[in-house]
Every structure is written in structure tokens, then in C-alpha cells.
Coordinates of C-alpha atoms in Angstrom, one line a residue:
X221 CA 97.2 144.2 89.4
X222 CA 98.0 147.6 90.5
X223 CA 96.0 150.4 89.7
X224 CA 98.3 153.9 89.2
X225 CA 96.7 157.5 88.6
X226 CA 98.9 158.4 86.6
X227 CA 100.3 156.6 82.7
X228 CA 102.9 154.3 83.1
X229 CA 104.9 151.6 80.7
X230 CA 102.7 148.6 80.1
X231 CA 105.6 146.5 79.4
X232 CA 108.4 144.9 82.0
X233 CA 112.1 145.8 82.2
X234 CA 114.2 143.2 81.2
X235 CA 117.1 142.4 83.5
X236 CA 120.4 140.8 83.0
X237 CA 123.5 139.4 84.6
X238 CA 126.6 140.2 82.5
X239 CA 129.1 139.2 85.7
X240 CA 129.9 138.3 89.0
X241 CA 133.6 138.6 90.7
X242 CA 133.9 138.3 94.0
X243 CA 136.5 140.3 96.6
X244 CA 138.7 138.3 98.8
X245 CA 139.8 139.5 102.3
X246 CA 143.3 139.0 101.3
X247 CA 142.8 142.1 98.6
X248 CA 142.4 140.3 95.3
X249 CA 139.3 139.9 93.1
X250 CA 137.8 136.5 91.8
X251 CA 135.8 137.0 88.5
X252 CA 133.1 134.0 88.6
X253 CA 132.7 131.8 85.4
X254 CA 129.4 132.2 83.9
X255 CA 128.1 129.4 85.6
X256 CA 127.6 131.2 88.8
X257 CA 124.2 133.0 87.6
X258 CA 121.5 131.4 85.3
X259 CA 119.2 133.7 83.1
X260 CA 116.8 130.6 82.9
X261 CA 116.7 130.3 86.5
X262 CA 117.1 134.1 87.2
X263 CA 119.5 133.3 89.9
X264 CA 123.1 133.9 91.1
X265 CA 125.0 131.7 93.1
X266 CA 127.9 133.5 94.9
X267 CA 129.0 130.2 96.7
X268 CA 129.5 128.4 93.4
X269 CA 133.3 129.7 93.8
X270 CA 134.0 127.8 97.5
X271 CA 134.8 131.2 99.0
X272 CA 133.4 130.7 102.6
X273 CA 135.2 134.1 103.1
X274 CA 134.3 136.6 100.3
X275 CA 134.2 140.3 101.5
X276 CA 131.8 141.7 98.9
X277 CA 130.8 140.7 95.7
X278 CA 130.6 142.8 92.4
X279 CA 127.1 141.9 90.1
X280 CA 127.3 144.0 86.9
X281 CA 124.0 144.0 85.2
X282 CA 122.4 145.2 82.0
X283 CA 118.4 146.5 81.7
X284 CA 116.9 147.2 79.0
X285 CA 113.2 149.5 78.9
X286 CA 110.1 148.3 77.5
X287 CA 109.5 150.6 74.2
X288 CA 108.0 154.3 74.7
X289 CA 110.0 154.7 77.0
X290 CA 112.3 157.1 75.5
X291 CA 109.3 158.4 73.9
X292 CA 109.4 162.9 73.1
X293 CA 105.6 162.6 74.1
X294 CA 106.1 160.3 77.2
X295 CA 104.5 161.6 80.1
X296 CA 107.2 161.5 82.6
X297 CA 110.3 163.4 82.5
X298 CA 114.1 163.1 84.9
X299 CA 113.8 159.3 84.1
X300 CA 116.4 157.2 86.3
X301 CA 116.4 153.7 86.1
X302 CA 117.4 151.6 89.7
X303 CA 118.8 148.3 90.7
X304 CA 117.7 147.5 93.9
X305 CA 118.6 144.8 96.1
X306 CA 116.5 143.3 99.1
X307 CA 117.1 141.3 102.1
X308 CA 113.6 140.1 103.8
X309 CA 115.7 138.2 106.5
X310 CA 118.1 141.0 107.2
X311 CA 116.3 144.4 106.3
X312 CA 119.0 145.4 104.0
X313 CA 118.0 147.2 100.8
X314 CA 120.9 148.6 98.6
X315 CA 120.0 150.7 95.2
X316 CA 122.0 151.9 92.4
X317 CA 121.7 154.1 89.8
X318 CA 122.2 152.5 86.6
X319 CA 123.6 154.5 83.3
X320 CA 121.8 154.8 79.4
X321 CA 124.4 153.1 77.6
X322 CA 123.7 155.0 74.7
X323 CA 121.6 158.4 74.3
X324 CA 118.3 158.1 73.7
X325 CA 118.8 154.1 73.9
X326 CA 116.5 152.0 75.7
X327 CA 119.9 150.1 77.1
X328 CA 121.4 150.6 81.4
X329 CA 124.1 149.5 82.8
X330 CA 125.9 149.2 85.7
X331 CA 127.1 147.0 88.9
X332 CA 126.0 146.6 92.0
X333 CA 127.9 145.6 95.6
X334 CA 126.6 143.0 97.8
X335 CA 128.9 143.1 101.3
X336 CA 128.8 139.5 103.0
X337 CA 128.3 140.6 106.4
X338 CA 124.5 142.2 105.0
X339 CA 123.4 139.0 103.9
X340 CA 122.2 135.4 105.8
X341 CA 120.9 133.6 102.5
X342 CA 118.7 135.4 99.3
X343 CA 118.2 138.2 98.5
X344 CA 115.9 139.4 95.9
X345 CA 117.2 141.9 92.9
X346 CA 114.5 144.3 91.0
X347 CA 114.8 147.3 88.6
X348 CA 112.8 150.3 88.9
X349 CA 112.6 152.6 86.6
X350 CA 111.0 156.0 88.0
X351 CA 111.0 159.8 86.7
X352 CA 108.7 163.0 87.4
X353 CA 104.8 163.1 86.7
X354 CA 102.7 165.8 86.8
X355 CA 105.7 167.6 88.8
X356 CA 105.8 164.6 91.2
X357 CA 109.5 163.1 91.4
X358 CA 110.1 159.4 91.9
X359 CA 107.2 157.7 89.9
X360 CA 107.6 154.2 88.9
X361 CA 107.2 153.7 85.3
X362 CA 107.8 150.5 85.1
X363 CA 109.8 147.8 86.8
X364 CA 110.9 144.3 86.4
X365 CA 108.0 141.2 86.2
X366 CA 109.7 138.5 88.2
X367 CA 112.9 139.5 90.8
X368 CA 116.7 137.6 90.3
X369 CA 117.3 135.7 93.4
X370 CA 120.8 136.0 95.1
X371 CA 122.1 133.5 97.3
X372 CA 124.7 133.9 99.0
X373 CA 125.7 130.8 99.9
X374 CA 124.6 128.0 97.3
X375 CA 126.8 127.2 94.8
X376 CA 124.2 126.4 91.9
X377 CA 122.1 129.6 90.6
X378 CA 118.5 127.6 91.3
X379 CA 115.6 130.2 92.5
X380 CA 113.3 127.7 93.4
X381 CA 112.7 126.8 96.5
X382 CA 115.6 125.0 98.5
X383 CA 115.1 122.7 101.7
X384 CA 117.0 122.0 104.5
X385 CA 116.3 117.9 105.1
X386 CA 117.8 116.6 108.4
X387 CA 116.9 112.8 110.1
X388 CA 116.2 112.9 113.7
X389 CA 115.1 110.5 116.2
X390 CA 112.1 112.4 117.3
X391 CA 111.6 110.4 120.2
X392 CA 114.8 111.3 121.4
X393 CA 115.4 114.7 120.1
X394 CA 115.7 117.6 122.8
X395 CA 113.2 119.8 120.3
X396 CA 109.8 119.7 121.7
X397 CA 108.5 119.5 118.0
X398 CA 110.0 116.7 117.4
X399 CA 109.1 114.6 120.3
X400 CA 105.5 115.6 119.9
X401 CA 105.0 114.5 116.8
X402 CA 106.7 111.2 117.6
X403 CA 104.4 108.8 115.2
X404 CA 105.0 111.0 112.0
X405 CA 107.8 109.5 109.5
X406 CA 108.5 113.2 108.6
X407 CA 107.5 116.9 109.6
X408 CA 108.2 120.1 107.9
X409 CA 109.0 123.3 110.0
X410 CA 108.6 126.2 108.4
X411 CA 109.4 128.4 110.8
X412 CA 113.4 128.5 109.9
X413 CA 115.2 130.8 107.7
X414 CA 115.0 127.5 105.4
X415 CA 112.3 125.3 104.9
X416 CA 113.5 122.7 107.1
X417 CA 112.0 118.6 106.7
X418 CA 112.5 116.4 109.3
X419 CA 112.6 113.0 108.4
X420 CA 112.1 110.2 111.8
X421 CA 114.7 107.6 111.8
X422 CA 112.6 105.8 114.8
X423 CA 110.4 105.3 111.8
X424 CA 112.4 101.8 110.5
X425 CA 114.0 102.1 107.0
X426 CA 112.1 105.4 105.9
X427 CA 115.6 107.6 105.5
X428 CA 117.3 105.0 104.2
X429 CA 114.9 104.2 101.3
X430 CA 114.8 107.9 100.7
X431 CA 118.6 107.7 100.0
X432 CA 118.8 104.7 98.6
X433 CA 119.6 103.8 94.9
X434 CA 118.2 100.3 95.0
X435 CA 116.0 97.9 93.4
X436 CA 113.2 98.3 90.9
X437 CA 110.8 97.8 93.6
X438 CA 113.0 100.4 95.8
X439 CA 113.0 102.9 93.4
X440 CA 108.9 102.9 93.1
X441 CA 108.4 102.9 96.6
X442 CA 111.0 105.7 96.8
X443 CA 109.5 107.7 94.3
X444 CA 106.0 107.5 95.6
X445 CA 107.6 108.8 99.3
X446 CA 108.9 111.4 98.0
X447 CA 106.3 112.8 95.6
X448 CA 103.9 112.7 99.2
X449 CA 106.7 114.2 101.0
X450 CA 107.0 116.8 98.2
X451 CA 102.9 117.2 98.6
X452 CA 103.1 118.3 102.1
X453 CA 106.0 120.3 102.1
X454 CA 104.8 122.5 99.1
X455 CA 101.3 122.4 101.1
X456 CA 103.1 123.2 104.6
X457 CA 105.6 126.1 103.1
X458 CA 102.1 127.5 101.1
X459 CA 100.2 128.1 104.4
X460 CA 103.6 129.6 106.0
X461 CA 104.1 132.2 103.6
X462 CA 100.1 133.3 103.4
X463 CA 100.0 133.5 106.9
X464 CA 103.0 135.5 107.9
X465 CA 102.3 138.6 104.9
X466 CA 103.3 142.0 105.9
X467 CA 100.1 144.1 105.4
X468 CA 100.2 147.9 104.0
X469 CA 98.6 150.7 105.9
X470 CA 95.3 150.2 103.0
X471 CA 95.1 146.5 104.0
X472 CA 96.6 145.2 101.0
X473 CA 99.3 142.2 101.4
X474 CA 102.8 142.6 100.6
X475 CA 104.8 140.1 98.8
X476 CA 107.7 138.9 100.9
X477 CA 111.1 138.9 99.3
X478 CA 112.5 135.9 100.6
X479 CA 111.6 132.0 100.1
X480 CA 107.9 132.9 100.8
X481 CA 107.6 135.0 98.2
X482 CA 109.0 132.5 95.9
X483 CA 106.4 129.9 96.8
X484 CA 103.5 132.1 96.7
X485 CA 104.5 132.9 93.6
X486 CA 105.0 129.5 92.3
X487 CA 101.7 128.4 93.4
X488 CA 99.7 131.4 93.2
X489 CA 98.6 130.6 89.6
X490 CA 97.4 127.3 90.6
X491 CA 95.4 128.5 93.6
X492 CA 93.9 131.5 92.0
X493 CA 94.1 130.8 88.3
X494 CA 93.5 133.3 85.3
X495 CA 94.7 136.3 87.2
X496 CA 98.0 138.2 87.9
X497 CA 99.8 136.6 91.2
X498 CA 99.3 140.1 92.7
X499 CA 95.9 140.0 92.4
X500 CA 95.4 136.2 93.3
X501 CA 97.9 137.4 96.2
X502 CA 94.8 140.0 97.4
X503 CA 92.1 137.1 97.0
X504 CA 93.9 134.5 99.2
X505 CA 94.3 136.9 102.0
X506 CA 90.7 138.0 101.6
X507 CA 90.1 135.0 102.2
X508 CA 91.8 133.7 104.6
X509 CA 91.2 136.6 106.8
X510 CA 87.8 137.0 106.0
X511 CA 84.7 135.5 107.1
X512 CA 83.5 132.6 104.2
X513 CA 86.0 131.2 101.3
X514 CA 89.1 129.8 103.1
X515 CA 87.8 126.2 103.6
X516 CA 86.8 125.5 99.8
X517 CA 90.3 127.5 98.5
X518 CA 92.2 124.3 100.2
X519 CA 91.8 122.1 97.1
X520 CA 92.9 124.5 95.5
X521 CA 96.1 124.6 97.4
X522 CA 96.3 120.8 97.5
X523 CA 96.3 120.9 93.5
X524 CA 98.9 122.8 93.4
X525 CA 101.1 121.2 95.7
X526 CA 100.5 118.1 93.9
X527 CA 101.5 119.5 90.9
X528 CA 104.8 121.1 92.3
X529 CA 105.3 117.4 93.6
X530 CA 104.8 115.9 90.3
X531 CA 102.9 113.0 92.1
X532 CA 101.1 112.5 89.0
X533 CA 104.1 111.0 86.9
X534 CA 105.5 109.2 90.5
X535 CA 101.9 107.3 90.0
X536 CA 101.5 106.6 86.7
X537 CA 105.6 105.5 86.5
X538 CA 104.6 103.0 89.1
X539 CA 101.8 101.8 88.0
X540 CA 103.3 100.9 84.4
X541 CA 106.4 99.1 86.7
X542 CA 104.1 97.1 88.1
X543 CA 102.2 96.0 85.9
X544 CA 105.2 94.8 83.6
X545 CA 106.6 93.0 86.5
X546 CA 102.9 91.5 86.7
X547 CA 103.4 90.2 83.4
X548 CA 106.7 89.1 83.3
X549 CA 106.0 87.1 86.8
X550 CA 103.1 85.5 84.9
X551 CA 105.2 84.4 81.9

């Protein structure tokens, strides 16, 4: 966690999506249904409308304080409260000021404009609420716990993390990746603006079980690829995002804003349980950039990708298959 010298809220703000229209380059506005962004998912989809051509879109949001905030004894003064949206691919960040819905309410308001041609996929949206301390302007007091994703191009609000899966014949691909890792059924590049898997269709019948909806027997084996697929994406997309952190002038690692961030943290917890995913953030790097500690924090890792993967139910549903097709073959 992060250590300020000065007092602060110790609660998050919480942030809502109220509604999303999109504008249209022939002048007129869509307004999106509601199922364009998900609270659960803290996500908004701007592609959910098939506009491959939107101009801008419109997000009008509502935040609302932690208590004290408000507070005649509170310890900061000029209070603003920002929505602030973030590109890590592009550099974009655009803020707004939000408005107190009512005086002396703990309620914001307001909308914010994302302009297609800033954007290549997610973005991340925060609030930040900051006012004067000790005569210094632009303190945070507090800010949201967990960012909204915005992507604009999916057209389901998920904030997970999404993959780009592609066959290949890696024998005969002109990437050099490919062809170099010629006896692998599948590889994952992580060096894309998405998460990319390859799967190898020299490798017989591997793509097609993975798309197939067949038999019993299919279905097991299917599940069991993917939940190892799963593992070594979740394990391959963990060691991209650790090692390619921004670091501040102090040292300290940043948190990226884009699909790494999301996976750190999503496994973060696992990795480095019992503390705040800043702080487990810290101890990974120290690790990994230190001189002792990196080698044993891989099971660790492996956990939780195995966990992300769900290889545990895969397992145990195949197991129970076959042993009932066990015992119906020996009645």
C-alpha cells in the first residue's frame, strides 16, 4: 500500500456507468442499451452497437465519496472530484471534472468523451478525488479501488482478459516464431497488443478437437487441452506483464493500464497472498530484479495460473467420466 504524509479517505470512491451513446459520422447520436457496460464486470463495450465507424462516444457516470468526506473538520479544502481516462497503448489520458449533485452530498456526476481515433483497444477509467492540504493544491484524497475497462471494440462489457487465438501451420508460416517452435501444438505471444495463442495445425487434429462439440470422450479430452492451454497462457501473459513494468524515479513499479495490468491484478493475490496487489506488485519486482527469491516465487505463479485455468474441475470432471464409462463397460 501507499504511504501519504498527509490524512487522506480510508475508503474507495465508488464509480458508476449511468450511459453510453455513441456519435455517428453522419451527425446523429446512438444511445447504447444497458447492455453495453456491466457493473459486475466493470466494463463497457462500445462495439456492442456494430458501429465500426463511431466518431466519439459519450460515457455519463456517477461517483459517489467514501464518508468524511464532506466532513467541516476534513483536512483538505477546494475538493474536486476527476474522471480520468487512460490509454497504455496509445498515451492518451483525458480528465474531467465531475459536479456534486447536490450541496454538501457525497453524490458527482458527469460524462466523459472518448474520440475513436485516441483509442486501439482498452482503456482504463479511474476517479480521483483531490483538494488542497497543508496549502498544497491537487492532493489525492481518495480514488477509485479497481479501474472500469473500456473497449473500444468488443461488443460484450467483459474486463478480463481477452485472447486473440489463430491456427497456423508453423512449419510453414513466414513468422520466424512460428517455425522455430515447429514441435509445440500451441504457443503464446505475448508481445502483441492482444494476448495472441497460436495453435499448430501440423500438429494432427489438435484445432479441431479444440473446436469440436463431439463425443463424451471428445469433450474430456477437449476440456483437459484447454484447461493446460489455459495454464500456460495465464503463466506466459503473468511473466509478460512483470517483466515489461514501467519503473518510477524511487524504483517502485508502476501498474500498467492495459491487459497487463489486468492480469497482474488477477493473479497478484495468488502469487503474493494476504497483501494489497500494490504491495504484492513491489515484492514480485523485488524479486525478480533482485538477487535471491525469483526461482521459489514460480509455484507460486504456477498456482495461480492453474487456478485461472480451473484445471482442477477439467480433472476431477474427467475423472468421474471415466470412471462411469468404466462401470457401465463392465456391466
Amino acid at each position: 500500500m501507499k504511504f501519504y504524509p498527509y490524512k487522506r479517505l480510508n475508503r474507495p470512491i465508488t464509480l458508476r456507468v449511468t450511459s453510453v451513446s455513441l456519435s455517428l459520422p453522419d451527425g446523429t447520436r446512438d444511445q447504447l442499451e444497458t447492455a453495453a457496460y456491466s457493473t459486475q464486470q466493470q466494463a463497457v463495450a462500445l462495439g456492442i452497437a456494430g458501429h465500426a465507424d463511431w466518431v466519439s462516444a459519450t460515457i455519463s457516470l456517477s461517483a459517489t465519496l467514501p464518508p468524511g468526506a464532506n466532513a467541516p473538520d476534513a483536512a483538505w479544502s477546494d475538493l474536486h472530484v476527476l474522471a480520468v481516462l487512460t490509454d497504455g497503448e496509445t498515451n492518451v489520458r483525458t480528465s474531467v471534472n465531475l459536479t456534486r449533485d447536490a450541496e454538501g452530498g457525497l453524490d458527482w456526476s458527469g460524462s466523459l468523451q472518448v474520440h475513436r481515433d485516441d483509442h486501439v483497444g482498452r482503456a482504463s477509467l479511474a476517479v480521483h478525488a483531490v483538494g488542497t492540504v497543508d496549502g498544497v493544491q491537487g492532493r489525492s484524497i481518495a480514488e477509485t479501488h479497481q479501474s472500469w475497462t473500456v473497449d473500444t471494440v468488443s461488443d460484450e462489457p467483459v474486463s478480463g482478459l481477452r485472447l486473440d487465438v489463430q491456427k497456423a501451420s508453423f512449419t510453414k508460416s513466414s513468422r520466424e516464431l512460428l517455425r522455430a517452435c515447429a514441435d509445440a501444438p500451441w504457443i503464446v505471444d505475448v508481445s502483441a497488443r492482444v494476448p495472441t495463442v497460436f495453435v499448430n495445425t501440423d500438429v494432427e487434429g489438435v484445432y479441431g478437437l479444440l473446436d469440436s462439440n463431439g463425443s463424451s470422450v471428445d469433450s474430456k479430452v477437449r476440456d483437459l487441452l484447454v484447461a493446460q492451454m489455459a495454464t500456460d497462457v495465464w503463466t506466459a501473459v503473468f511473466h509478460g506483464a512483470i517483466g515489461d513494468l514501467e519503473v518510477e524515479p524511487g524504483g517502485g513499479p508502476v501498474f500498467p493500464t492495459d491487459w497487463q495490468g489486468e492480469v497482474l491484478r488477477e493473479m497478484l493475490p495468488d502469487v503474493i497472498p494476504g497483501v494489497h496487489v500494490e504491495e504484492a506488485l513491489r515484492q514480485v519486482h523485488r524479486r525478480r530484479t533482485g538477487d535471491s527469491g525469483w526461482a521459489e516465487l514460480q509455484t507460486r505463479i504456477h498456482f495461480a495460473a492453474v487456478r485461472r485455468a480451473d484445471a482442477k474441475r477439467a480433472l476431477a470432471y474427467a475423472i468421474r467420466s471415466l470412471e462411469q464409462m468404466n462401470r457401465e463397460s463392465d456391466t
